[in-house]
PDB file of C-alpha atoms and ligand atoms in Angstrom:
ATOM      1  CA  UNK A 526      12.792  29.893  17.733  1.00  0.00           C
ATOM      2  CA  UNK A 527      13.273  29.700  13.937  1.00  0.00           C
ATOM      3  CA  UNK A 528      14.465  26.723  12.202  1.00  0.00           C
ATOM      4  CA  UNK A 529      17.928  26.357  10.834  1.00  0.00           C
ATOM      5  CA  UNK A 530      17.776  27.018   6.894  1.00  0.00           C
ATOM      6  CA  UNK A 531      19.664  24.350   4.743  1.00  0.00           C
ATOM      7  CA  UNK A 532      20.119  25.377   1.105  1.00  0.00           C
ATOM      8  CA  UNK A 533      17.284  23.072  -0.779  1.00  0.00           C
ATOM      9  CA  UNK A 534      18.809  21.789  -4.446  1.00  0.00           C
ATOM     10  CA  UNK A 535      15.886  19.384  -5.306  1.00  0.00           C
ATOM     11  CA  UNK A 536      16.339  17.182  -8.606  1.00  0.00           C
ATOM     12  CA  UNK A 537      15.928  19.368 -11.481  1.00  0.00           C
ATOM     13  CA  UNK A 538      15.406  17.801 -15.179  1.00  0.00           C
ATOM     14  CA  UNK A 539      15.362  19.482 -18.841  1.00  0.00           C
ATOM     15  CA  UNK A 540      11.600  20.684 -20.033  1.00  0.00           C
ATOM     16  CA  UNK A 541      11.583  17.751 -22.471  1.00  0.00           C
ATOM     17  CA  UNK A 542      12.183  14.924 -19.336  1.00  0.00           C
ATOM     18  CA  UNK A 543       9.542  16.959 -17.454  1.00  0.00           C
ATOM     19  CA  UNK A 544       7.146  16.163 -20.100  1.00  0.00           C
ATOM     20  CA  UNK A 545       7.964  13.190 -20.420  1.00  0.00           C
ATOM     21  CA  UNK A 546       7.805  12.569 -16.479  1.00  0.00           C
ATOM     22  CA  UNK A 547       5.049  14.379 -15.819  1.00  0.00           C
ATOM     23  CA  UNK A 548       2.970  12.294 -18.832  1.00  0.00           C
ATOM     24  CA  UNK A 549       4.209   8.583 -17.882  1.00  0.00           C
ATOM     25  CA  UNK A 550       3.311   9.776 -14.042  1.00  0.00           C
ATOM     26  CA  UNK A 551      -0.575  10.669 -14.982  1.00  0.00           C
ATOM     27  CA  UNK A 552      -0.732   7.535 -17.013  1.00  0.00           C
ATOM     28  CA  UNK A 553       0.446   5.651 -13.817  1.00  0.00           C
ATOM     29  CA  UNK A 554      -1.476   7.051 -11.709  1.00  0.00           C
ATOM     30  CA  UNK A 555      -4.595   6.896 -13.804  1.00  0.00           C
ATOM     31  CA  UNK A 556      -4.284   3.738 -13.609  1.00  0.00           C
ATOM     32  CA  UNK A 557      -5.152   3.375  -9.884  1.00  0.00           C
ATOM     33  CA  UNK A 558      -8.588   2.031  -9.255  1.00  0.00           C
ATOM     34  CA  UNK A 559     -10.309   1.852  -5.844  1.00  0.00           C
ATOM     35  CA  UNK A 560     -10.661  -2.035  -5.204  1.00  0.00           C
ATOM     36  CA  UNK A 561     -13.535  -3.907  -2.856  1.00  0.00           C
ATOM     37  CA  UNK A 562     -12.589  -7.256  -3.534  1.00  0.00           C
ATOM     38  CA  UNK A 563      -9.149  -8.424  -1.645  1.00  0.00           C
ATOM     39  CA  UNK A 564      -7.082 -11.343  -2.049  1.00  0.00           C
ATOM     40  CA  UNK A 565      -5.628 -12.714   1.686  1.00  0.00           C
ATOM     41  CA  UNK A 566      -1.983 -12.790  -0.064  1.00  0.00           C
ATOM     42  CA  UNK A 567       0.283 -11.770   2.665  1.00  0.00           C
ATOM     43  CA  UNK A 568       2.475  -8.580   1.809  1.00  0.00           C
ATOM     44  CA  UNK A 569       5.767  -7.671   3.462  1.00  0.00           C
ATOM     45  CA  UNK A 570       5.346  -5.078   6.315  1.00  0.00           C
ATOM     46  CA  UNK A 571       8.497  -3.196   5.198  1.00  0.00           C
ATOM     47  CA  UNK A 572       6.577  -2.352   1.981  1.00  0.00           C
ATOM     48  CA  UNK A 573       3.915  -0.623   4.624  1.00  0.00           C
ATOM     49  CA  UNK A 574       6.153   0.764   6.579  1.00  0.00           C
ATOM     50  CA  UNK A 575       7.592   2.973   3.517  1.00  0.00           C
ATOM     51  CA  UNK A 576       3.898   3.891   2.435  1.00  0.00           C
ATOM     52  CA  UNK A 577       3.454   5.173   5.831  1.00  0.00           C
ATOM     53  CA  UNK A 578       6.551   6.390   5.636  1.00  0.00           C
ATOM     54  CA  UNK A 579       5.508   8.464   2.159  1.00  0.00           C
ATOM     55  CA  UNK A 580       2.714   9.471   3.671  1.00  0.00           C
ATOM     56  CA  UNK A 581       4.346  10.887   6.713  1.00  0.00           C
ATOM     57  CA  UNK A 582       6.666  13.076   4.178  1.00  0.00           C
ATOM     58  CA  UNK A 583       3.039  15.332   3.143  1.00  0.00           C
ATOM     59  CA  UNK A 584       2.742  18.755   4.093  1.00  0.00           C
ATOM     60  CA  UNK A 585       1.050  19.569   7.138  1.00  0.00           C
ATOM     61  CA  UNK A 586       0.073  22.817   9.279  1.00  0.00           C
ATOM     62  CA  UNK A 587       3.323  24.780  10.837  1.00  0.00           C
ATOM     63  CA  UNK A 588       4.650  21.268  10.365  1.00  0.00           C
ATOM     64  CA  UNK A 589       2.614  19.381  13.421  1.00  0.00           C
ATOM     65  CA  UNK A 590       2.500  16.305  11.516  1.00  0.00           C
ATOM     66  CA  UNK A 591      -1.316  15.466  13.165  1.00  0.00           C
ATOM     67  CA  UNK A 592      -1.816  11.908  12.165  1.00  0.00           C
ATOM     68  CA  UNK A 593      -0.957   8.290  13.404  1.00  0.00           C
ATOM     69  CA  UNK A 594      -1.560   5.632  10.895  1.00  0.00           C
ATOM     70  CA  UNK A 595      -2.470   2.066  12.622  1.00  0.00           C
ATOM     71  CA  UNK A 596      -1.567  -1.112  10.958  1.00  0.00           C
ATOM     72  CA  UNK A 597      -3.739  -4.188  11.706  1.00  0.00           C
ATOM     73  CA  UNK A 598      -2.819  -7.105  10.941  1.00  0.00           C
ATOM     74  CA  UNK A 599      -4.129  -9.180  13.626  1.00  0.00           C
ATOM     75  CA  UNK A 600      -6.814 -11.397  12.424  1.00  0.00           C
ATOM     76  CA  UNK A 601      -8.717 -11.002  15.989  1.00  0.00           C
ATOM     77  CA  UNK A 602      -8.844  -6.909  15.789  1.00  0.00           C
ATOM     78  CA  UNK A 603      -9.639  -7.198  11.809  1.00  0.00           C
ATOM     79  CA  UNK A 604     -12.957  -9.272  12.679  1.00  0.00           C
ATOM     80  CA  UNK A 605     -13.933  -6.975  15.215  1.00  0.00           C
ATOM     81  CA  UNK A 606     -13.432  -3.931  13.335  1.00  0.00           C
ATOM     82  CA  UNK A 607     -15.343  -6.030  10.768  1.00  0.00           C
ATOM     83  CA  UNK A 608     -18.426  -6.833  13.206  1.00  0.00           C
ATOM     84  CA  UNK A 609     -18.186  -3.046  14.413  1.00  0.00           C
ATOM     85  CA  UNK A 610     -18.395  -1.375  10.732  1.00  0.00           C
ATOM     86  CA  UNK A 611     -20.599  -3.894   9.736  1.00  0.00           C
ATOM     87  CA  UNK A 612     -23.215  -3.234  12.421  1.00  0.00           C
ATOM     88  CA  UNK A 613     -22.985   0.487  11.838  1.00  0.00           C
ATOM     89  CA  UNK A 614     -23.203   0.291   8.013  1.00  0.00           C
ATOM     90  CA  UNK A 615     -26.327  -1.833   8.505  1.00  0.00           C
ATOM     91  CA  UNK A 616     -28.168   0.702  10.150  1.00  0.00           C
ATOM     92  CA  UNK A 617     -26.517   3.248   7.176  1.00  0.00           C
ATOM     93  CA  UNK A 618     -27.835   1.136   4.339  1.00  0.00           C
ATOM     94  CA  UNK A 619     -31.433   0.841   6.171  1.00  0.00           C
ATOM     95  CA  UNK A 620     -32.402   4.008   7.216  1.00  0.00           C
ATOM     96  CA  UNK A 621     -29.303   6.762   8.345  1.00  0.00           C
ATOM     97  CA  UNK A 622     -28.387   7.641   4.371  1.00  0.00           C
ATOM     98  CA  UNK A 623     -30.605   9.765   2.711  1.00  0.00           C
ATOM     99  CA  UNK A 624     -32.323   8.810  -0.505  1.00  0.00           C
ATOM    100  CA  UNK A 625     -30.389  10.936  -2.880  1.00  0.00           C
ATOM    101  CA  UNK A 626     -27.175   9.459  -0.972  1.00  0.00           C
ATOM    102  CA  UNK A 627     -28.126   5.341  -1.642  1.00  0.00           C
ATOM    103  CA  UNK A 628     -29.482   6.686  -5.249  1.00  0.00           C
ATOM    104  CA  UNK A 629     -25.734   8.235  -5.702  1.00  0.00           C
ATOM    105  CA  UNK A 630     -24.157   5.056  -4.413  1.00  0.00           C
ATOM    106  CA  UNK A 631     -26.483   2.334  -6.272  1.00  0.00           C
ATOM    107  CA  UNK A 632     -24.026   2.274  -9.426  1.00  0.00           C
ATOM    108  CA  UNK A 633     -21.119   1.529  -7.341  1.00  0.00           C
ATOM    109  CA  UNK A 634     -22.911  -1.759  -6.276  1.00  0.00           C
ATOM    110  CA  UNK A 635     -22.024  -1.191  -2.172  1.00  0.00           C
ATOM    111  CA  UNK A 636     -23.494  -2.724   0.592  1.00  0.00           C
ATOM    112  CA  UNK A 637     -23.451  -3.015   3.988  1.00  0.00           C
ATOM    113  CA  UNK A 638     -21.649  -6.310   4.079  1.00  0.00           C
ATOM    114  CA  UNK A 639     -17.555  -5.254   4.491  1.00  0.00           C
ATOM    115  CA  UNK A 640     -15.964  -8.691   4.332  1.00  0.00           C
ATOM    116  CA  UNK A 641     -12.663  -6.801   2.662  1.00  0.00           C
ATOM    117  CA  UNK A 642     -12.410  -5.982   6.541  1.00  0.00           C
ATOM    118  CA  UNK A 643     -11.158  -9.704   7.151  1.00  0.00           C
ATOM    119  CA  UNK A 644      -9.727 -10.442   3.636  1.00  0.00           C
ATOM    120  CA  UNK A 645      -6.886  -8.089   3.256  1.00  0.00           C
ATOM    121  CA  UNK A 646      -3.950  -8.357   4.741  1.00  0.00           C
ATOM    122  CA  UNK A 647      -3.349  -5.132   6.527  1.00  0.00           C
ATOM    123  CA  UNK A 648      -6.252  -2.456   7.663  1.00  0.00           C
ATOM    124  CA  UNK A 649      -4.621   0.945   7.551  1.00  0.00           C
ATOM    125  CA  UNK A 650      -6.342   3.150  10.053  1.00  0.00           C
ATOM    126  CA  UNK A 651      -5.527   6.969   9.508  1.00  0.00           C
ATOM    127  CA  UNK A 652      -6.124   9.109  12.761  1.00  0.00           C
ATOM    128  CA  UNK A 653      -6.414  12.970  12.669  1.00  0.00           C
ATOM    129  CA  UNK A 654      -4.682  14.211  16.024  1.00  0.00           C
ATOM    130  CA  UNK A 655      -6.370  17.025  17.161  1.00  0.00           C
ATOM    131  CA  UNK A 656      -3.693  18.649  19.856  1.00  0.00           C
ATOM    132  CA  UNK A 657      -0.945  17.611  21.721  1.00  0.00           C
ATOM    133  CA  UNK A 658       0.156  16.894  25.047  1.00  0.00           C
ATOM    134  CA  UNK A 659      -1.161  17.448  28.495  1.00  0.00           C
ATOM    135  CA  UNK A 660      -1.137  21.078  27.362  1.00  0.00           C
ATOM    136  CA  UNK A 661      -3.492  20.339  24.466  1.00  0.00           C
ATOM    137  CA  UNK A 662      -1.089  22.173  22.180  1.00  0.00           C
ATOM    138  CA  UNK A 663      -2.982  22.739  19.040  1.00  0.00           C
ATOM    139  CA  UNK A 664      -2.591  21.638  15.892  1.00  0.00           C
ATOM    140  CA  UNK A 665      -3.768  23.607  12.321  1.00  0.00           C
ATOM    141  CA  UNK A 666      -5.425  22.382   9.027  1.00  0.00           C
ATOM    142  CA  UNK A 667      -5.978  19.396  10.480  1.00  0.00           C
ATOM    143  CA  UNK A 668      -8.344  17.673   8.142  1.00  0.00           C
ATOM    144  CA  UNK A 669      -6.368  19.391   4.985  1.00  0.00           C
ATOM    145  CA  UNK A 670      -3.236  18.177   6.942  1.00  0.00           C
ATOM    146  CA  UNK A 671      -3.891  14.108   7.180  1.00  0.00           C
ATOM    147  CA  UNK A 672      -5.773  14.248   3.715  1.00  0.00           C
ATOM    148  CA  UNK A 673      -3.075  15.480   2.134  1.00  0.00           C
ATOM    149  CA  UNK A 674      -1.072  12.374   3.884  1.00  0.00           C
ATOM    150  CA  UNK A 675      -3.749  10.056   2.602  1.00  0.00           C
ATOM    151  CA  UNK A 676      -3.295  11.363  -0.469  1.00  0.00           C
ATOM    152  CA  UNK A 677       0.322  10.648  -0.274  1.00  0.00           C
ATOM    153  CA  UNK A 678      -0.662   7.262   1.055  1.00  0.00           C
ATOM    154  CA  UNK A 679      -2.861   6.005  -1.559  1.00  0.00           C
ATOM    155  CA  UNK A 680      -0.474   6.815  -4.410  1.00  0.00           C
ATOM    156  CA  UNK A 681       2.408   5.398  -2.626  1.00  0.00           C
ATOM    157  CA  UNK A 682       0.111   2.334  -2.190  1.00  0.00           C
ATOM    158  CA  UNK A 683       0.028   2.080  -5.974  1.00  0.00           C
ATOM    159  CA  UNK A 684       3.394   2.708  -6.761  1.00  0.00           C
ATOM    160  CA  UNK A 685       4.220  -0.451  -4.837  1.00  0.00           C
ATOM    161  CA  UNK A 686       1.223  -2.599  -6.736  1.00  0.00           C
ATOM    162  CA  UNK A 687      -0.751  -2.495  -4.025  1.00  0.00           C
ATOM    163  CA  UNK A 688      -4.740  -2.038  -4.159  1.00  0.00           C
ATOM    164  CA  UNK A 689      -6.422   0.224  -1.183  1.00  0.00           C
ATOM    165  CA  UNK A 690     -10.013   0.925  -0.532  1.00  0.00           C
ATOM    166  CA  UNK A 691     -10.984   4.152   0.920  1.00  0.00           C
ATOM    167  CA  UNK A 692     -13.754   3.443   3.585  1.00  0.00           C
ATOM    168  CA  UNK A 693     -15.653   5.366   5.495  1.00  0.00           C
ATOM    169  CA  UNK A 694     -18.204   3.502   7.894  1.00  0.00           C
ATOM    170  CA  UNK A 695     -19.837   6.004   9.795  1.00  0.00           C
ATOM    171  CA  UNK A 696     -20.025   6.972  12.294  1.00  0.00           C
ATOM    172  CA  UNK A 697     -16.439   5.396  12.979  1.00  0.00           C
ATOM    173  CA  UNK A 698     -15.596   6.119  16.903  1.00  0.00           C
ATOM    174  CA  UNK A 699     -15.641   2.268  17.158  1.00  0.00           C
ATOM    175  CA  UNK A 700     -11.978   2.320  15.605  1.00  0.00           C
ATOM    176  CA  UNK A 701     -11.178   4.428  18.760  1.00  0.00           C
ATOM    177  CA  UNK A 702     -12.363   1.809  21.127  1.00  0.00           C
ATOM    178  CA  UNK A 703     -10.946  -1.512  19.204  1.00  0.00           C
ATOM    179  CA  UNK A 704      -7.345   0.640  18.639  1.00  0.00           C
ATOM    180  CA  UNK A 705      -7.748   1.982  22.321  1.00  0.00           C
ATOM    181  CA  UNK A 706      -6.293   5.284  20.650  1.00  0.00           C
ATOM    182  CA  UNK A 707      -5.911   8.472  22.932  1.00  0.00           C
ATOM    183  CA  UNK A 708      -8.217  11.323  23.959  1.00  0.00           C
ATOM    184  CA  UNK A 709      -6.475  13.889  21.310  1.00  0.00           C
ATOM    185  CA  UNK A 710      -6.856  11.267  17.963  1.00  0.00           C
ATOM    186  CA  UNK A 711      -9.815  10.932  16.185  1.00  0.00           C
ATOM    187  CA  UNK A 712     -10.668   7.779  12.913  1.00  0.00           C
ATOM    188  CA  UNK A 713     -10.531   9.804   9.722  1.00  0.00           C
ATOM    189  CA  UNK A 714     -10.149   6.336   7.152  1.00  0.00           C
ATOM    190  CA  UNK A 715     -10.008   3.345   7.335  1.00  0.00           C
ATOM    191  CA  UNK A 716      -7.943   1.641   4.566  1.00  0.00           C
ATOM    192  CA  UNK A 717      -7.616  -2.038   3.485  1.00  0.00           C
ATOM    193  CA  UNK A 718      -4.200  -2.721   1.481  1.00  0.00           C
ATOM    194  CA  UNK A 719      -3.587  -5.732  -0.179  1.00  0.00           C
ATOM    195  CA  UNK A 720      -3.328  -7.494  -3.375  1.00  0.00           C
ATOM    196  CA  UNK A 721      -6.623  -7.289  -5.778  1.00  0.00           C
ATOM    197  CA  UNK A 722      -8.182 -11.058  -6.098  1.00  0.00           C
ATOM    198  CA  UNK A 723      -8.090 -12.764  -8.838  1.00  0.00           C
ATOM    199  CA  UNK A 724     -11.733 -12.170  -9.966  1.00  0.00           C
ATOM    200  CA  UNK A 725     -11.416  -8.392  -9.065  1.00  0.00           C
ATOM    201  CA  UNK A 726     -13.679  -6.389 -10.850  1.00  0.00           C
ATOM    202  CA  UNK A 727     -14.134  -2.600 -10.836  1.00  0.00           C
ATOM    203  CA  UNK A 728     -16.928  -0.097 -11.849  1.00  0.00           C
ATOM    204  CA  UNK A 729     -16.402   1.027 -15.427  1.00  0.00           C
ATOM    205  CA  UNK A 730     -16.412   4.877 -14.688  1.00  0.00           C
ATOM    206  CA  UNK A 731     -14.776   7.833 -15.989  1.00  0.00           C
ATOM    207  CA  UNK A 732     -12.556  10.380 -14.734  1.00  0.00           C
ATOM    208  CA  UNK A 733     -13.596  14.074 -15.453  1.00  0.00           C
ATOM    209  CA  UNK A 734     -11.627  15.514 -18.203  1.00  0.00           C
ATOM    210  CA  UNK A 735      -9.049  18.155 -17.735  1.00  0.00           C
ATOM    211  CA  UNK A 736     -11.638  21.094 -19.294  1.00  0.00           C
ATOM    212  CA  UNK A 737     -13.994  20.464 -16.512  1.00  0.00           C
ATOM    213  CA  UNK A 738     -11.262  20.205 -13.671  1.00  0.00           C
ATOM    214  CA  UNK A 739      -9.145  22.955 -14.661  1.00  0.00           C
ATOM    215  CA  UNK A 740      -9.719  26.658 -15.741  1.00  0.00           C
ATOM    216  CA  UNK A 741      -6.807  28.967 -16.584  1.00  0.00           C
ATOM    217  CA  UNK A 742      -6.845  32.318 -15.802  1.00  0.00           C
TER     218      UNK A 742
HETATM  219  N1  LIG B1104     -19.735   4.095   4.017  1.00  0.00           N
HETATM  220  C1  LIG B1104     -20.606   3.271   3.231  1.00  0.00           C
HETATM  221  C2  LIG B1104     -21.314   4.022   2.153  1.00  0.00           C
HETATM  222  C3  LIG B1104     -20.475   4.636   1.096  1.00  0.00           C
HETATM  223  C4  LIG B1104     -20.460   6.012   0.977  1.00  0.00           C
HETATM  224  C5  LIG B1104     -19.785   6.618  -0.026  1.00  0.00           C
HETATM  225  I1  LIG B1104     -19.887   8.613  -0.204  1.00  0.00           I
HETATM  226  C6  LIG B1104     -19.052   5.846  -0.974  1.00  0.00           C
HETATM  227  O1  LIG B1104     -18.346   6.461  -1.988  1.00  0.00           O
HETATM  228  C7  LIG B1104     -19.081   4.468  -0.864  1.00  0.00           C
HETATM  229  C8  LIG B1104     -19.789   3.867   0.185  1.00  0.00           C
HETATM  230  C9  LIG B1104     -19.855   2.066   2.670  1.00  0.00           C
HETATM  231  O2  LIG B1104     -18.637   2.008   2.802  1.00  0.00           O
HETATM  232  O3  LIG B1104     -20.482   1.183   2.100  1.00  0.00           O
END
């Protein structure tokens, strides 16, 4: 069955407002910094229900929508997920990452300590789902699919003045057990939002510049 088609009149502006927008938007966005050190400054839940909601508006594979994004803010489930990610990042840091991987991440300054995990005031866990149903209905592009939401996620995360960290513990099936999530989903990130603290610092790195990110044909 095809979908009804509605006639689509998006927001159009003049070339010169493009410019302008599309200039003031990088500079925005440039400005977003992956943070590791959270204030415990509580933050509205509407404001992360309308970043999930942003995220849910992303593209996604013949329009399955495959993710659910879990909001913790239970002090109890943030400390185990804490005591989970920590033990697994232990063993990471001493002896599961490769040399040339904790050579890579020695600037950054990372350990295996995650107390972010207790600090902030919401943990956003994004799950892939892989099918649906007791059919097992498929779903496509999944990965592509729910990092394209994240993607959505983290800038709408900025665009309220909120800080995120992208983390990764691995491996992460823990998250599966603590959430008690369902056969078909699968931990993909695990996100800390919040305010940055005070003394907040971040690595002074740079961004590629457009002639090594872009080529024109
Ligand atoms: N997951 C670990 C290690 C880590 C890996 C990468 I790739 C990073 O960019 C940062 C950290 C951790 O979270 O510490």
């Amino acid at each position: 069955m095809l979908y009804a088609f509605i006639p689509y009149r998006p927001q159009s502006f003049s070339e010169e407002d493009m410019l302008t927008r599309s200039r003031a938007f990088y500079a925005y966005m440039d400005q977003r910094r992956t943070v590791r050190d959270f204030s415990d400054k509580q933050v509205p839940l509407e404001i992360i229900e309308n970043i999930i909601k942003t995220a849910g508006t992303a593209p996604s594979g013949a329009h399955k929508q495959p993710w659910t994004f879990c909001v913790v803010q239970d002090p109890e489930i943030k400390r185990q997920i804490r005591i989970a990610a920590e033990e697994e990042e232990y063993q990471s840091y001493h002896g599961r990452m490769s040399e040339e991987w904790l050579q890579d991440l020695a600037p950054l300054g990372t350990d295996w300590h995650k107390p972010f995990l207790e600090t902030a005031p919401y943990l956003i866990v994004v799950f892939k789902r892989l099918y649906e149903g007791e059919e097992k209905r498929k779903n496509y592009y999944v990965p592509e699919s729910v990092g394209l939401a994240a993607g959505f996620l983290l800038a709408a995360i900025h665009h309220a003045g909120l800080v995120a960290l992208t983390h990764t513990p691995s491996p992460m099936n823990f998250l599966q057990h603590i959430l008690k999530r369902p056969d078909n989903e699968r931990p993909f990130l695990l996100i800390p939002v919040g305010y940055p603290a005070e003394d907040a610092q971040v690595p002074d790195l740079r961004r590629k510049p457009l002639n090594e990110i872009m080529q024109l044909y």
